[in-house]
Structure formats: C-alpha cells, structure tokens
Short mmCIF file of C-alpha atoms in Angstrom, two decimals:
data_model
loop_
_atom_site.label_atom_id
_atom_site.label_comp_id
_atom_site.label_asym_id
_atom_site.label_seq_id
_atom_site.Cartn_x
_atom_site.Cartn_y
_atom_site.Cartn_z
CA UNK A 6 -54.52 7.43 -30.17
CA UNK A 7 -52.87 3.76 -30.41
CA UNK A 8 -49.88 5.89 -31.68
CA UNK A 9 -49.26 8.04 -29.05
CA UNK A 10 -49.67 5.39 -26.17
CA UNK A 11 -47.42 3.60 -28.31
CA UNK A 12 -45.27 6.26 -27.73
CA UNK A 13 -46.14 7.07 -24.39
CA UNK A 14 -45.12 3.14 -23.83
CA UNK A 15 -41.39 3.69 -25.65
CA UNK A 16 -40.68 6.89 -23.51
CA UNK A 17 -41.80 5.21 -20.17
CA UNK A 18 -39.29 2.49 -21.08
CA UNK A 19 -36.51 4.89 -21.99
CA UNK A 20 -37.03 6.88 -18.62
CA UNK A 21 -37.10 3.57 -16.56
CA UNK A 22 -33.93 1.99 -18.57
CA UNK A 23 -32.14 5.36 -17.93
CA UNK A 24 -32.84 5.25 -14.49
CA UNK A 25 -31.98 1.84 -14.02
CA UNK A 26 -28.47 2.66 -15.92
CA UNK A 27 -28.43 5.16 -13.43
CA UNK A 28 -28.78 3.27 -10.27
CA UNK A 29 -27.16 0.34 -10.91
CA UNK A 30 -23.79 1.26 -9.95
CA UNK A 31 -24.51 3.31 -7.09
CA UNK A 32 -26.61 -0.26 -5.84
CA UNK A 33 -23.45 -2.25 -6.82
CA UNK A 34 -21.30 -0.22 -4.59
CA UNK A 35 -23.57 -0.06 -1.62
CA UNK A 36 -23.62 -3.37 -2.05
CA UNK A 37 -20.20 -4.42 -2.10
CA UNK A 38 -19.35 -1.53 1.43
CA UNK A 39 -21.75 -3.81 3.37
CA UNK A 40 -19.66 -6.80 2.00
CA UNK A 41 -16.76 -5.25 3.10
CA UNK A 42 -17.82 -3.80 6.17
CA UNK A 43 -19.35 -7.43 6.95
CA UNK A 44 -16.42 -8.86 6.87
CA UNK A 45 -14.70 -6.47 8.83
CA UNK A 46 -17.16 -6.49 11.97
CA UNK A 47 -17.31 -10.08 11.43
CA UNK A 48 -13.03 -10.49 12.14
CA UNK A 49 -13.61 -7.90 15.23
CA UNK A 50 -16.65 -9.11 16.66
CA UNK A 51 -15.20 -10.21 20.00
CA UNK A 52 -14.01 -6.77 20.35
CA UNK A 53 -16.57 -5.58 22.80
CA UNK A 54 -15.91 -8.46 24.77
CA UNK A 55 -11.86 -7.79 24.79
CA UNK A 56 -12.30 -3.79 25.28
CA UNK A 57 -14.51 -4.47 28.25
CA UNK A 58 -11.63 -6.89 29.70
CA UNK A 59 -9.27 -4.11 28.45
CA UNK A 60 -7.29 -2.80 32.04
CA UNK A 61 -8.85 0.88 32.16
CA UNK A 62 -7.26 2.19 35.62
CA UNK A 63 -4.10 4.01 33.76
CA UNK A 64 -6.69 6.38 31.57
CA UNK A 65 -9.61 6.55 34.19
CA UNK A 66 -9.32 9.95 34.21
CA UNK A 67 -8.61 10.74 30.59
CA UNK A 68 -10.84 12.27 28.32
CA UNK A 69 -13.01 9.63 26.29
CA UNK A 70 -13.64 10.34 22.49
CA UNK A 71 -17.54 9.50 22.34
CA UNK A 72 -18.69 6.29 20.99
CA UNK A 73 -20.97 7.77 17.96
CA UNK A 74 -19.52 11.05 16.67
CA UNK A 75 -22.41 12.93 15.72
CA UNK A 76 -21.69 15.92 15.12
CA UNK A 77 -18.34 18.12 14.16
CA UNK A 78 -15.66 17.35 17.23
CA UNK A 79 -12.56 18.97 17.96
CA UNK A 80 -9.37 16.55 20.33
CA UNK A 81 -7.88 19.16 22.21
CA UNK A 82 -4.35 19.31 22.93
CA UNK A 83 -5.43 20.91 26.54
CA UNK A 84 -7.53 17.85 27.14
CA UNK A 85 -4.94 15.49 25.79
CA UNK A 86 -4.50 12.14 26.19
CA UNK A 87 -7.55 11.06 24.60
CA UNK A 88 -8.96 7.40 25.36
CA UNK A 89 -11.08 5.53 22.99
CA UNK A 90 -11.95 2.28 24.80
CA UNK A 91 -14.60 0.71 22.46
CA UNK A 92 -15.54 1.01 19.02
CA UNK A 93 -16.37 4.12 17.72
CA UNK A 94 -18.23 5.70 14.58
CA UNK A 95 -17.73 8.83 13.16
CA UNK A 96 -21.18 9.27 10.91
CA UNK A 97 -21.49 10.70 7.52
CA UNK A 98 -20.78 14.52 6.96
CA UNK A 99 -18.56 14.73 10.09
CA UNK A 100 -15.29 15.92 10.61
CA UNK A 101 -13.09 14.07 13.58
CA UNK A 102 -10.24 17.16 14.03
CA UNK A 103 -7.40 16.29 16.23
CA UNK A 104 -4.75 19.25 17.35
CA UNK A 105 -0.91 18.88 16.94
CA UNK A 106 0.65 17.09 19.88
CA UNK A 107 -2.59 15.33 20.77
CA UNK A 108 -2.10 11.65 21.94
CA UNK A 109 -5.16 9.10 22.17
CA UNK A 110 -4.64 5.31 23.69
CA UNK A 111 -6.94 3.22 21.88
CA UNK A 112 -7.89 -0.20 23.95
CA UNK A 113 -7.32 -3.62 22.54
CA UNK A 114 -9.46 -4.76 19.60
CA UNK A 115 -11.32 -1.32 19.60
CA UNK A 116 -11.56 0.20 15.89
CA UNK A 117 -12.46 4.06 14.71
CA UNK A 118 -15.28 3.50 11.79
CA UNK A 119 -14.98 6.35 9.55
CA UNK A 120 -18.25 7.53 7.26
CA UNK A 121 -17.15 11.46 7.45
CA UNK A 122 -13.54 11.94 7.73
CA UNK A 123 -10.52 12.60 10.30
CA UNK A 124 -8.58 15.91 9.70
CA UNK A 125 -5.04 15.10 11.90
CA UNK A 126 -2.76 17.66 11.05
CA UNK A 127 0.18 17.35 13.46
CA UNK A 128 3.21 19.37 13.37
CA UNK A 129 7.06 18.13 13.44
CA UNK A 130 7.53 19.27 16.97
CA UNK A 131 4.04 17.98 17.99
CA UNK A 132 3.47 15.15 16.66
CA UNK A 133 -0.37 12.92 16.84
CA UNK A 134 -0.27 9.85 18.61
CA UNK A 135 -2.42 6.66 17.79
CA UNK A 136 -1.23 4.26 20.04
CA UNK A 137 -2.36 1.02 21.80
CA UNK A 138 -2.88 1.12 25.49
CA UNK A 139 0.55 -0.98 25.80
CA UNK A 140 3.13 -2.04 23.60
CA UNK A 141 2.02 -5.80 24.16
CA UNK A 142 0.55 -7.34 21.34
CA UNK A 143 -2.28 -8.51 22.68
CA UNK A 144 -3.40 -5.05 23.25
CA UNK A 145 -3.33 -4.21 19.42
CA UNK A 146 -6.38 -2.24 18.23
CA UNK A 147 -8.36 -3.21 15.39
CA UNK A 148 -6.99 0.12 13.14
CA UNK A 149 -9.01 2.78 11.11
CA UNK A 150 -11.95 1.73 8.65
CA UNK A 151 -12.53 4.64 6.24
CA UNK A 152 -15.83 4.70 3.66
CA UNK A 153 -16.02 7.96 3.18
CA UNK A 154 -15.08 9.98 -0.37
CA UNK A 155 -14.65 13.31 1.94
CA UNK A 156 -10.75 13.02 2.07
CA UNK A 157 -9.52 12.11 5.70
CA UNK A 158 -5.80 13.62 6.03
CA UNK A 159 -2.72 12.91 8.28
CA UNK A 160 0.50 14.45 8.46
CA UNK A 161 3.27 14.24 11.29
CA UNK A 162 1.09 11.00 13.06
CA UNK A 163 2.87 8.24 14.55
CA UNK A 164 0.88 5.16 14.46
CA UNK A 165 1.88 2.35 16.57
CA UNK A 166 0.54 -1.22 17.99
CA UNK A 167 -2.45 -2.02 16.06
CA UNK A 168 -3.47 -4.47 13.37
CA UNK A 169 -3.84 -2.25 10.43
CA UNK A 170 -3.25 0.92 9.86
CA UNK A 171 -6.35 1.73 7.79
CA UNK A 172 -8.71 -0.48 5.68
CA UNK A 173 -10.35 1.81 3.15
CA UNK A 174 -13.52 1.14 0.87
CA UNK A 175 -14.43 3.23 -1.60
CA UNK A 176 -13.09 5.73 0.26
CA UNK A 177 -9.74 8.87 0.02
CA UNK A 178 -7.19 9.41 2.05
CA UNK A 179 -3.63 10.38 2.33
CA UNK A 180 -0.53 10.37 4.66
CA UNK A 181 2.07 12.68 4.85
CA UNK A 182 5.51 12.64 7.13
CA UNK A 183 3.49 9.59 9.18
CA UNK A 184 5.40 6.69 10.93
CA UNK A 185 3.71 3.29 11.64
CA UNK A 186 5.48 0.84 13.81
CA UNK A 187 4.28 -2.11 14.97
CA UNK A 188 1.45 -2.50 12.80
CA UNK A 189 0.90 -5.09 11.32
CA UNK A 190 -0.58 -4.11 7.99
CA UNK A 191 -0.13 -0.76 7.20
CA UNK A 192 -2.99 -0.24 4.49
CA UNK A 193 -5.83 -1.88 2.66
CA UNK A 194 -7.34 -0.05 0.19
CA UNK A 195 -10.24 -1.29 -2.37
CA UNK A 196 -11.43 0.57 -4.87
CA UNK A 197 -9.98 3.89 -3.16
CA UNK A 198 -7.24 6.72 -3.85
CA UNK A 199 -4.80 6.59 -1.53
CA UNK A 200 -1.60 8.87 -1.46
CA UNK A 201 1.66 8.55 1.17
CA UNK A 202 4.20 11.15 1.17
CA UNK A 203 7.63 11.09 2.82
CA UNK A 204 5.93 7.91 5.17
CA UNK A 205 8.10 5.50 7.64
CA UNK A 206 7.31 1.57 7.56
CA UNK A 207 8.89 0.53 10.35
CA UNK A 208 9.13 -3.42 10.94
CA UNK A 209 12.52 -3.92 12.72
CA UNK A 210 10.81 -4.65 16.05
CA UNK A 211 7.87 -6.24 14.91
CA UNK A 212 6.97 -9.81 16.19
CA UNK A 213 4.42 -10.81 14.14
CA UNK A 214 3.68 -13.91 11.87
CA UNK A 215 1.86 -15.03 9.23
CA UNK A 216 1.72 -13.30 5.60
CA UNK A 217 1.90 -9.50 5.56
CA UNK A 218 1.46 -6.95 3.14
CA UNK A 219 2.55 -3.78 4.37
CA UNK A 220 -0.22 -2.31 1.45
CA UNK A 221 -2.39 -3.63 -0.63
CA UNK A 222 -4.34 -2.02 -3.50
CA UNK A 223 -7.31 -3.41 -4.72
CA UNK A 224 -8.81 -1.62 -7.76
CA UNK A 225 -8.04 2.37 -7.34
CA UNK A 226 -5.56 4.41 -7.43
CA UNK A 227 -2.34 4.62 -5.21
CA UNK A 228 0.37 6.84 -5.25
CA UNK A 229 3.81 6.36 -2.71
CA UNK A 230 6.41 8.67 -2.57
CA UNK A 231 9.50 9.37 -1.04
CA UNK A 232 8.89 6.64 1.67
CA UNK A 233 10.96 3.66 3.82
CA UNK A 234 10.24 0.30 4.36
CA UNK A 235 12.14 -1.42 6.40
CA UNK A 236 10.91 -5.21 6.91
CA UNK A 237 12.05 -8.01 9.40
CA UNK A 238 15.17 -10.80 9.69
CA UNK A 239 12.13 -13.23 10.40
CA UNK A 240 10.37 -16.10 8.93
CA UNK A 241 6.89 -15.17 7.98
CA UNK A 242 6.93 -13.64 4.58
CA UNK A 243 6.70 -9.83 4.12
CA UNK A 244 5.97 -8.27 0.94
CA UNK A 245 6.52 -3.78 0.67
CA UNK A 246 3.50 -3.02 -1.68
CA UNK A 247 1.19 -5.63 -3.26
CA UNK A 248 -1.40 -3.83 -6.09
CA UNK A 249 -3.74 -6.11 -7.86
CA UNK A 250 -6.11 -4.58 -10.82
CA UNK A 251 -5.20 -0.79 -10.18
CA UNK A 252 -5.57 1.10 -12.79
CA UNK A 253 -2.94 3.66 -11.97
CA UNK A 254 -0.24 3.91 -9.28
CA UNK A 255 2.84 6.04 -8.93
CA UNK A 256 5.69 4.02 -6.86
CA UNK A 257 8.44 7.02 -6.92
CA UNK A 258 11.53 7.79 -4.80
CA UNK A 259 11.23 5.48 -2.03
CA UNK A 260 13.55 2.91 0.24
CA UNK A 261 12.78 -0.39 0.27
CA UNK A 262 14.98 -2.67 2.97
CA UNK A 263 14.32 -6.41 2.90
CA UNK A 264 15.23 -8.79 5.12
CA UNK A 265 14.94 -12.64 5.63
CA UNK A 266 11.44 -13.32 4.82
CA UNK A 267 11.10 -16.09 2.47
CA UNK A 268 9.01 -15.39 -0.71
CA UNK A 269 9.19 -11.90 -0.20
CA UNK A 270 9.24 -9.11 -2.69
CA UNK A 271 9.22 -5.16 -2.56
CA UNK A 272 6.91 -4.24 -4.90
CA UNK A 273 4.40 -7.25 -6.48
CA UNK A 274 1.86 -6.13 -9.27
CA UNK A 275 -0.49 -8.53 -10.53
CA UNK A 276 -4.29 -9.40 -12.12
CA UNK A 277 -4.10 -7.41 -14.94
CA UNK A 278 -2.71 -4.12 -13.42
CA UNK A 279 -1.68 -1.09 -15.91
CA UNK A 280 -0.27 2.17 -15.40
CA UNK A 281 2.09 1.16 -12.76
CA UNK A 282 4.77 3.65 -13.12
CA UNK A 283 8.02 2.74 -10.61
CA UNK A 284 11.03 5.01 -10.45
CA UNK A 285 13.76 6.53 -8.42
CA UNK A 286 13.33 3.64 -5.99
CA UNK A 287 16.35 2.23 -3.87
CA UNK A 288 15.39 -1.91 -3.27
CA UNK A 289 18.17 -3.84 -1.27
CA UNK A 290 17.95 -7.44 0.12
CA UNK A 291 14.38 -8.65 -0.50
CA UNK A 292 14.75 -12.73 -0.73
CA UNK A 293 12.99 -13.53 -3.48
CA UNK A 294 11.97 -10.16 -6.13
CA UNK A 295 12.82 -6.74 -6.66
CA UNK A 296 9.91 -6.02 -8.63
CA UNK A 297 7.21 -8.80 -9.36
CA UNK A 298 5.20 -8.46 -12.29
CA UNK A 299 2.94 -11.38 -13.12
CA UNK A 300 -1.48 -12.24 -14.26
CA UNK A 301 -1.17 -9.69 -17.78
CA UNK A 302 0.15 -6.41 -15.68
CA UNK A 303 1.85 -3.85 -17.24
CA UNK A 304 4.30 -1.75 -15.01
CA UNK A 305 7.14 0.70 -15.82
CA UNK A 306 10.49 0.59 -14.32
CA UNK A 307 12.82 3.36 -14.15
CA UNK A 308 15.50 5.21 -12.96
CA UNK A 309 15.51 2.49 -9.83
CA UNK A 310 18.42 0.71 -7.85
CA UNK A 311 17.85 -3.20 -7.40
CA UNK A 312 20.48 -4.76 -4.55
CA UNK A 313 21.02 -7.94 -3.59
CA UNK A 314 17.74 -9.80 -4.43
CA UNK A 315 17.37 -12.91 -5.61
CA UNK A 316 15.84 -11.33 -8.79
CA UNK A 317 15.63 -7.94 -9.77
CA UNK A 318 12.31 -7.89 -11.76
CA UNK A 319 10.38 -11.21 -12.55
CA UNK A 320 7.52 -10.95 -15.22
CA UNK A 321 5.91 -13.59 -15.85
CA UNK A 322 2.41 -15.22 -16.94
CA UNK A 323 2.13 -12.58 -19.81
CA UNK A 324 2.64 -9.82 -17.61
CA UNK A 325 4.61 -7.02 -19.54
CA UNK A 326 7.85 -4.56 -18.28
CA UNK A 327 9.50 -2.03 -19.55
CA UNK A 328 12.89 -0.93 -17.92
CA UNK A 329 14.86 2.06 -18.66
CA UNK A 330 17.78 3.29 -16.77
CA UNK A 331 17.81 1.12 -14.07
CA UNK A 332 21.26 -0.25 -11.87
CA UNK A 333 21.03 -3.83 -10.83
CA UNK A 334 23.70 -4.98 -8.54
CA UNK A 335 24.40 -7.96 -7.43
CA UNK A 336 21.06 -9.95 -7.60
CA UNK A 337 21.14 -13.15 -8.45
CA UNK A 338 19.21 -12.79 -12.00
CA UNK A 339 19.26 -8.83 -13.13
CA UNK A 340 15.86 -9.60 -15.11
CA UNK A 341 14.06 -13.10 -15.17
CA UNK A 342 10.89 -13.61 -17.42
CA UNK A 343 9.09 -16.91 -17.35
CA UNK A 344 6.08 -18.87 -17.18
CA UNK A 345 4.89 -19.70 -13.52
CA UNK A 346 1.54 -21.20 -13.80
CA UNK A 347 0.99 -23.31 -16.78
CA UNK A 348 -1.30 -22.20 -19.69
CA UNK A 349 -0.59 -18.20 -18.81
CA UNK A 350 2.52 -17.86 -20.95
CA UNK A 351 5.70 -16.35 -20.09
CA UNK A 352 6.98 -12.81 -19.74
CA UNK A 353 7.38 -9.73 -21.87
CA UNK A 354 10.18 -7.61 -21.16
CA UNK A 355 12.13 -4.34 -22.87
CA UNK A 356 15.03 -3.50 -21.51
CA UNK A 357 17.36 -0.51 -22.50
CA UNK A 358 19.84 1.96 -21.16
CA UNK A 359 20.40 0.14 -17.69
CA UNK A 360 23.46 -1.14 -16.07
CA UNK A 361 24.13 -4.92 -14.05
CA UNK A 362 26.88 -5.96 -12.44
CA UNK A 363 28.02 -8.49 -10.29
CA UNK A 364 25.10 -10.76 -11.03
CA UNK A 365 25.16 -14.05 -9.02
CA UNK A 366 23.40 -17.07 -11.55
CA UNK A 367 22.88 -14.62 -14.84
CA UNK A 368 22.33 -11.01 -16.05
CA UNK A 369 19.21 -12.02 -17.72
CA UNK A 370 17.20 -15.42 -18.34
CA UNK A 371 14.23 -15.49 -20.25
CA UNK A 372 11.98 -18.79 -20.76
CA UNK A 373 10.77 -20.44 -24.34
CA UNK A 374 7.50 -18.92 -23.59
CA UNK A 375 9.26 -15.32 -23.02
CA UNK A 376 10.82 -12.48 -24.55
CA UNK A 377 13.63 -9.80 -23.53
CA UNK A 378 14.66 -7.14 -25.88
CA UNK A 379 17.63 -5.77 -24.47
CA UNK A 380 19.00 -2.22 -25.95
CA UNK A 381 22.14 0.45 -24.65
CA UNK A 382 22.65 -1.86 -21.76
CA UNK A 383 25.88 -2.42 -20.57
CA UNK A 384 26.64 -5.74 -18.50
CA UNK A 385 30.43 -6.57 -16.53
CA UNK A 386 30.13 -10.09 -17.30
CA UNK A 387 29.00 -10.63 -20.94
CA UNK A 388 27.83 -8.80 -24.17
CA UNK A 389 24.04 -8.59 -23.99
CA UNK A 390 22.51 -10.21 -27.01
CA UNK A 391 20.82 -6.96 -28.91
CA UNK A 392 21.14 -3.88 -30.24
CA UNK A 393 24.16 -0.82 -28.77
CA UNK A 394 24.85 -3.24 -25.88
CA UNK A 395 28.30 -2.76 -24.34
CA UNK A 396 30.31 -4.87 -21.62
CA UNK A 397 32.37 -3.61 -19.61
CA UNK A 398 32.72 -2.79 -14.94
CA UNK A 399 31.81 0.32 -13.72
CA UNK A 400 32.84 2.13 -10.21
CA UNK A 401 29.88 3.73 -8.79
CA UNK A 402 30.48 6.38 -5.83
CA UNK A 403 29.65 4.53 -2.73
CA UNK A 404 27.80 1.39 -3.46
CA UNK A 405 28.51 0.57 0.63
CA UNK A 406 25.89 3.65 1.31
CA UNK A 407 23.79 2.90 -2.12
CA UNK A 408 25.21 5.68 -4.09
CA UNK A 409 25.27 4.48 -7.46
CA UNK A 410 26.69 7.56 -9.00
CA UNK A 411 29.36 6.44 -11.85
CA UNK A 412 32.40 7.23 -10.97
CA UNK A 413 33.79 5.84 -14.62
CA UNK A 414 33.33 3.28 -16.91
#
C-alpha cells in the first residue's frame, strides 16, 4: 500500500510539473502583452481628452466605425469615408474588412486596438486610406496596435499623419505595395513576424524631431523586400531598420536614401542578432553607417551597393560580418571593425569577392581588438592585404543613376 501511494505521490508530481512546463510560457507571454499594452495606453492616455477636443463638423455626417468591434464588420466603399473619432477595439476572433478605395479619417490621438485582425485589401486604382483628420501634426493619430496571431493584411494602403504605423506584440502581419508618409515610426514589432513587400517610406516632408526608427524588431522575425526609404535633410537622427535579438530577418532588394541626420544608419543590427541575411540592397548617403553591426550579431552582406556613407559596414563589439559581392563607392571607410564600448572586443569581419573605389579616409581599417580577412577583392587605391586580391579602377554603367554594372576593369 505505502508503495503505491508512493507512486501515486511521483505521478501527481509528474502531472503537476508537466503542467506547470506547460503553462509557464503561455503566463509569461500574457504577462509581458499587458506590459506592453500598459505602456501603450499609458503614452495615449490623454487621448480621449484630445479626440473629444478633436474639430468633428467636416465628418458629421460620415459613417463612424463603432467603438468595440464585436462582431465580423465589413467598411463599405458605398458608405465611404469612414470616421473613427475615438479609440477603438477590434476583439478577439474578429475580422475588421475594409473594401478597395475606402478612405477613413481617424481623429487626433485616437488608436485602432487590434485582438482579431484587419483584412485591407486595396487595389492599385483604389487605393485604402488611413489618414489623420488634417495634415497638421497635431492631429496625428496614435497608429495601429496589433496582438493578435490571426494575420492582419494590407496591400495598396496609403498611410499618412499618424505616430506609428503599427506597434505589434506577439502578433503577424504584413504589408504589401503600402505607402506611409508622415508617420513618424513606421513599425514596432516585438516578438512578432512581420513581412513588407514592394513598401514606400516616405520622409521627405516630414517635420518631426527626436530619434526615429522607421522599424524596429524586437525578438521575431522580419522580412523587407523590394522597398524605399527615403529619410530627411534634418537634424534629428533617423535610422532605416533597427533589429535587436531577431532570430531571423531577410533585408533583400530594397532602396535606402539617407540624408543629413547625424548618427544615422540604414540598417543597424545589434544584441546578439543572427540570421540577418542583407542583399541586393542599394544604400546612398546615410551620415554615419551603411550597415551597423555591433553587441555579438551575426549578419550577412551580399550582393549590396554602399554610396557615399561615412562607413559602409561597421562591426564592432564582437559582432561578426560576412560580405560577399558587395560595391562600395565612395564611403569614407569601405569596411571599419572596431571596439566601441570597452571590455566587448572588436569586430569580426570576412570579406571576399567585392569591389571599393573611391574611398575617402581608407578601404578598410580594422582595430587591435579586430579582424578582416579580405579575399578576391579588388580595391582602386591599394592592394588589399590577403589572399587573390587585385587593384585596379573600374567603370561601372551609370554610377550617376546607381547602376553599378561593370562596364570594364
């Protein structure tokens, strides 16, 4: 008898440790949405206050999207514009449709809270509009928050005048032929999948301040393709994508157009990031990086165009790079590794088959604490230290229009 309550005990505890192994992570990640969504009512919670102050008389007679979505709900093109002038929530298991060539004017500081998901399929003729109420930025809305894993889609939506574009939590979504202008920052994402396709980021007429990052990836997955950033001549810094302890991203075939932010960079990978593949990317004019790779990532770089940056790729703080096939032109360093913050140790960097020219300070500088292995690399103004390296000036098609074709060598 003793034995089998003995047993009986062992079992019991099994069960209850299995369980526990069980629910631990589902706790952990309820725990840390209400952190996040915390600290995102907490940054809006004057909005009721500014909607209600919000001038209404222009859209008194539009339709209003309800403030709880409860169930299924279809925007009509027939009943279009839409107006959403407070906060809204669109509960778990619901679907938020909007038809091609719908347009909705969202009020100042107002935000769409999404637990279900938002299906806005627009058309190239008939586009979606999410727009503030004026192009004023004090009428910026708050921007989408998405914790849902039901995917929300968009494709042919124009985005304009709010705050963020989306802030995602746990949570999928993707973006195809959008454009966002004046927002301020385009996407947040922790611990979520997030994919862009064929996207504008459009900050030419933007008159914001402070520190931007037109994305940033938190944990996750992210994948960016075939998009254009274009960021301001002003003086608050402006970095294209900033991805801190992803675990896989795909940065392939986009623009990326800097301007005269200070400090800023096109594409910044940090905090022990891997799987970071970047190719067939075009980066022209960003004031400080190229590519930033820095905190023990790993990235992969190729088959990209660096322009004009102060430096092409910077890895530092035992961060590790590996380049293939890439042009640099006329940056000030090609390839820089080094130690930033003391104690982390410099840079690791492998570097083969790529081409630099016209480089302002030096092709390549590595610190005491770094390495560079440089391989089939040819360089105009010296012979590379390493193995098949070759010096010599190319002519590339049309380096006026960023066609780096060779013409010869």
């Amino acid at each position: 008898m003793k034995i089998i309550k003995s047993r009986t005990r062992i079992l019991l505890g099994l069960i209850i440790i299995v369980v526990a192994s069980a629910t631990l992570p589902a706790i952990k990640k309820s725990i840390e949405i209400h952190s996040e969504t915390r600290k995102w009512n907490e940054k809006w919670a004057d909005r009721v206050e500014a909607v209600s102050k919000a001038n209404l008389e222009e859209f008194a007679h539009a339709k209003k999207v309800p403030a709880n979505v409860k169930q299924d709900l279809s925007l009509s093109l027939a009943d279009s514009p839409w107006v959403i002038d407070s906060h809204i929530t669109i509960q778990e298991g619901v679907t938020l449709s909007i038809e091609p060539g719908v347009e909705i004017f969202i009020a100042p500081r107002a935000d769409i809270q999404v637990y279900g998901r938002i299906i806005a399929l627009g058309e190239a003729a008939r586009k979606i509009r999410f727009q503030a109420y004026s192009g004023n930025k004090a009428d910026s809305w708050a921007g989408l928050f998405i914790r849902s894993d039901e995917p929300s889609e968009f494709k042919n939506v124009d985005f304009e005048g709010s705050e963020y574009g989306a802030r995602l939590v746990f949570a999928t979504a993707s973006w195809d032929h959008c454009t966002f202008k004046n927002v301020r920052e385009i996407c947040s994402g922790y611990k979520s999948d997030l994919t862009f396709n064929s996207c504008l980021f459009d900050y030419r007429g933007y008159s914001g301040g402070g520190n931007i990052n037109v994305m940033k990836f938190y944990k996750g997955f992210a994948q960016i393709e075939d998009s254009d950033f274009f960021c301001p001549d002003s003086d608050y810094k402006v970095d294209g994508i900033d991805a801190d302890y992803v675990s896989h991203a795909i940065i392939r075939g986009n623009r990326f157009f800097g301007g005269k932010c200070e400090n800023s960079d096109a594409i910044d990978v940090g905090h022990g990031s891997h799987n970071v593949m970047i190719e067939n990317n075009l980066i022209v004019g960003f004031v400080d990086k190229g590519i930033s790779v820095g905190e023990k990532a790993e990235v992969f770089v190729t088959n990209n165009v660096i322009v004009n940056c102060a430096i092409g790729v910077g890895v530092k703080d035992s961060a590790r790079a590996t380049i293939t096939k890439t042009i640099f032109y006329q940056n000030g360093y090609a390839v820089k590794a080094y130690e930033k913050v003391s104690g982390l140790g410099g840079g690791s960097v492998e570097l083969d088959n790529s081409t630099i020219v016209l480089s302002q300070k030096a092709p390549v500088e590595a610190d005491a604490r770094s390495s560079v292995i440089i391989t089939n690399t040819l360089c105009d103004s010296q012979l590379l230290p390493g193995r098949n390296n070759s010096q010599g000036t190319p002519e590339f098609e049309d380096v006026i229009n960023y066609n780096f074709n060779f013409k010869s060598i």
